[in-house]
XYZ file of C-alpha atoms in Angstrom:
73
model
C -10.246 -16.760 15.895
C -13.277 -15.000 15.597
C -16.925 -16.436 15.041
C -18.855 -16.913 12.008
C -19.781 -13.500 10.567
C -16.999 -11.545 12.035
C -14.554 -9.526 9.729
C -10.841 -9.460 11.042
C -9.805 -5.787 11.798
C -6.302 -5.084 10.140
C -3.436 -3.978 12.693
C -3.586 -0.199 13.082
C 0.236 -0.038 12.974
C 0.425 -1.823 9.728
C -2.098 0.354 8.285
C -0.338 3.457 9.428
C 2.772 2.346 7.837
C 1.131 1.214 4.438
C -0.928 4.267 4.175
C 2.036 6.676 5.184
C 4.209 4.775 2.668
C 1.612 5.637 -0.375
C 1.158 9.260 1.065
C 4.771 9.653 0.982
C 4.986 8.702 -2.749
C 1.812 9.907 -3.836
C 2.083 13.200 -2.178
C -1.135 15.392 -3.079
C -2.644 12.464 -4.923
C -2.821 10.607 -1.825
C -4.243 13.194 0.205
C -7.585 11.782 1.022
C -6.225 8.094 1.078
C -8.363 5.335 2.978
C -8.487 1.786 3.238
C -11.248 1.696 0.765
C -9.301 3.936 -1.974
C -8.564 2.079 -5.059
C -5.030 2.346 -5.690
C -4.951 2.350 -9.511
C -7.197 5.633 -9.374
C -4.456 7.517 -7.711
C -2.559 7.126 -10.938
C 0.783 6.300 -9.605
C 3.252 5.067 -12.203
C 5.359 1.989 -12.320
C 8.350 3.427 -10.613
C 6.186 5.033 -7.810
C 4.502 1.538 -7.134
C 7.755 -0.040 -6.891
C 9.097 2.612 -4.524
C 5.922 1.879 -2.439
C 6.972 -2.122 -2.546
C 10.420 -1.611 -1.636
C 9.338 1.030 1.203
C 7.118 -1.696 2.650
C 9.576 -4.616 2.356
C 12.047 -2.554 4.441
C 9.393 -1.715 6.923
C 8.386 -5.389 7.223
C 11.527 -7.125 6.777
C 10.144 -9.274 3.905
C 9.964 -9.516 0.294
C 7.169 -9.384 -2.094
C 6.677 -12.703 -4.396
C 8.072 -12.083 -7.731
C 4.592 -12.511 -9.061
C 3.374 -9.546 -7.077
C 6.086 -7.418 -7.866
C 5.627 -8.300 -11.656
C 1.916 -7.108 -11.290
C 2.594 -3.675 -9.638
C 5.486 -2.734 -12.430
């Protein structure tokens, strides 16, 4: 519920959980990770991407749609 032209800011707790999940898997490759980082450039393989998705599903108590999971595998 912002005014026109405002960009919604992501929840800092959500951001912290997501970035940590990526850092835990990507380790040294994710050292300089920010919200602007293109995850494809980290060179994560399909197993690593699936690990991140599973961690986020557990953290947030939800499931990614099958079509999203198919894209990351």
